[in-house]
Amino acid sequence: MPEKVLLGSDPLSAEQVLAVVRGLAPVGLTDAAEKNLASTRQHIDDLAHATEPTYGVSTGFGALATRHIPVESRTALQRSLIRSHAAGAGPIVEREVVRALMLLRLRTLASGYTGIRPATANALASMLNAGITPVVHEYGSLGCSGDLAPLASVALALMGEGQVFDITGNLVPAADALREAGITPVVLAEKEGLALTNGTDGMLGMLLLAAADLRRLLDIADITAAMSVEALLGTDRAFAADLQALRPHPGQARSAARMFAALADSEIVASHRGPDCPRVQDAYSMRCSPQVHGGARDSLTHAELVADRELASAVDNPVVLADGRVESNGNFHGAPVAYVLDFLAIPLADVASIAERRTDRMLDKARSHGLPPFLAFDPGVDSGHMIAQYTQAAIVSELKRLAVPASVDSIPSSAMQEDHVSMGWSSARKLRKAVDGLTTVLAIELLTASRALDFRAPLKPSPVTAAVRDLVRTRVEGPGPDRHLAPEIAAAEDLVASGAVLAAAAEHWEY
C-alpha cells in the first residue's frame, strides 16, 4: 500500500499528486486541517443567519448574485447549482485527469479558506480512496470561475447523483457506488456548492500529468536522437561540454551531455572519426538536437515552477479569511496556468518535428550515408519504414496545429458578468493530445534508428544505444521482409510510454 498523503495547510508536491492520481495512494486530512475547517465553517454559519446578504452564502451566483435567498431555500440552491453546472458534453475525460481534479479540489478545501464542512471534505477523500471516478465530459470549462462543469460533475456524484466508474472500471449510478463504499451522499450546505466548483484544479492536474510525461519523453528524445546520429554516421563532437558552455542554457547542457554520454565507446562513431572522413558538419536535425531538446527542457522547468506556485494556492471565490471576513476575488482565473499549458505545446511540437527530420534522413538513400532506401530489406519489393515516416509527418503536422494557443481566446459568459475567461481547460486538453503525439513520433524514431543500427553491422553501437536497440528487439524483430508495421509501432509506443527505454539505457549510462 502506498504511503498516505495528508492534506492540510501545506502545499502538495507534484510527486504526491502523481502518487495519488496514478499510484492510487490514499488521502486524508490532518488533524489541524479538521480543526481549521470546523473553525472556518463557523464563520459561514454565522453569516448564513445574518441579515446582510453574503455572496455564495445567502445569494444566488454569477449574474444572479443580487438575489437574496431565504434560509428555507438554500439547500435547494446548492443542489440546483451543482445540477445546473454539471452541464458537460463530449467524450468522457480520462480517469487520471478526474482523480487529479478531485485531489486538487480537496487540497484547496483542506486549506481552510473555503468554508466547507469537514464532513464534506472527508466524503470527497473517501470517494478518492474508494476509486470512485465521476463521469466528466470534455467540454464545459472556460477556465474561469473554476473548471465549472467538470468540478460540478464531481460534486454531483458526491451528492449521490449522476454516473461514476467504480474501482473496477464499471459504469454505475453514483448512488450505488457510494453505498457500496459505505459513503453517505452529501447534502450540501451554504457556500459548499461554490467551494466544490470554483477552482483551476482540472487544468492544473493536466499540467502536472503532462509535465511528468514530457520530462520522461525529453529524456527519451535524447536517446533516440543519439541513436539516429550514430546510425547516420554523425559526430559526437558537437555535443562536447566545452562547446555547450559557450551558450549556458541549462537544458541544452543537460541534453548535450546525455547525448555525448550515450554515444561513448561506439564503434560506429569511431569508424569515421579519422582524417579520411570528408564531412565537415552534420545537418541541423542532428547537430542542433541539444538546442531544441534543451529549450524544451527549460520551458518545462518554467511550467513546473508555475505548477508549484499553483499547488501552494487556495483557489476559491469567495474565500473565508482567518478573521472571518468573506471576500470576493479573482484567483479562480486560469490565466497563469493556461499560458504555460499553451507554451509547452510549442516546444513539444518542435521536439517532434526535429525527430521526424532525423527519421526521414535515415530513410533517404541520398542522405543516409550507405543505408538502404527506406531501410527496406529488398528495396523495390519492400517499402521498409517509408510509411512509418508518413505517420510521423501527419502527427507532427497535427502537433503544429495543437501548438496554436487557446489562451489568446476569450468568450463572454453569464450575461457578461464573466466577460473575460482563460480557456485554460482547452489549453490542457490540447497538451494532453500533443503528449500522445510526441510519444508516437519518438516511438517511430526509436524503431527506425534501431533498424538502421542493425544495418551498420558488423560495427557495434555504443553500450547505451545497443541496450536500447536490444530492448526493441524483445518486442520487434530485426530487418527482414516487410511485416505489418502498425503493431510494431504500438509496441515501440509501449516501450516509450512505460519508461522501459530509460531503464534499458540506465544500465549502461553513467550520466
CSV table of C-alpha atoms in Angstrom, one decimal, residues 222-231 258-269 446 449-450 453-454 460-472 501 504-506 508-509:
chain,number,residue,atom,x,y,z
A,222,ASP,CA,18.0,12.5,-26.2
A,223,ILE,CA,18.4,8.7,-26.6
A,224,THR,CA,16.6,8.4,-29.9
A,225,ALA,CA,18.4,11.4,-31.2
A,226,ALA,CA,21.8,9.8,-30.2
A,227,MET,CA,20.7,6.6,-31.9
A,228,SER,CA,19.9,8.5,-35.1
A,229,VAL,CA,23.1,10.5,-35.1
A,230,GLU,CA,25.0,7.2,-34.7
A,231,ALA,CA,23.1,5.5,-37.4
A,258,ARG,CA,23.3,13.0,-22.2
A,259,MET,CA,23.7,12.5,-25.9
A,260,PHE,CA,27.5,12.7,-25.6
A,261,ALA,CA,27.5,10.0,-22.9
A,262,ALA,CA,25.1,7.9,-24.9
A,263,LEU,CA,27.5,7.7,-27.8
A,264,ALA,CA,30.6,6.9,-25.8
A,265,ASP,CA,32.5,3.8,-26.9
A,266,SER,CA,30.6,3.5,-30.2
A,267,GLU,CA,32.4,1.5,-32.9
A,268,ILE,CA,30.2,3.2,-35.4
A,269,VAL,CA,31.1,6.7,-34.3
A,446,LEU,CA,13.2,4.5,-32.0
A,449,ALA,CA,17.1,4.1,-35.6
A,450,SER,CA,17.2,0.5,-34.2
A,453,LEU,CA,21.9,0.4,-36.4
A,454,ASP,CA,21.3,-3.2,-37.4
A,460,LYS,CA,28.8,-2.2,-32.9
A,461,PRO,CA,26.7,0.7,-31.5
A,462,SER,CA,27.6,2.2,-28.1
A,463,PRO,CA,26.7,0.2,-25.0
A,464,VAL,CA,23.8,2.6,-24.3
A,465,THR,CA,22.2,2.6,-27.8
A,466,ALA,CA,22.9,-1.2,-28.1
A,467,ALA,CA,21.0,-1.8,-24.9
A,468,VAL,CA,18.0,0.2,-26.2
A,469,ARG,CA,18.1,-1.4,-29.6
A,470,ASP,CA,18.2,-4.9,-27.9
A,471,LEU,CA,15.2,-3.9,-25.8
A,472,VAL,CA,13.3,-3.1,-29.0
A,501,VAL,CA,13.6,2.7,-22.8
A,504,ALA,CA,17.4,-0.1,-20.5
A,505,ALA,CA,19.7,2.8,-21.2
A,506,ALA,CA,20.4,3.4,-17.5
A,508,HIS,CA,24.9,1.3,-19.2
A,509,TRP,CA,24.7,5.0,-18.9
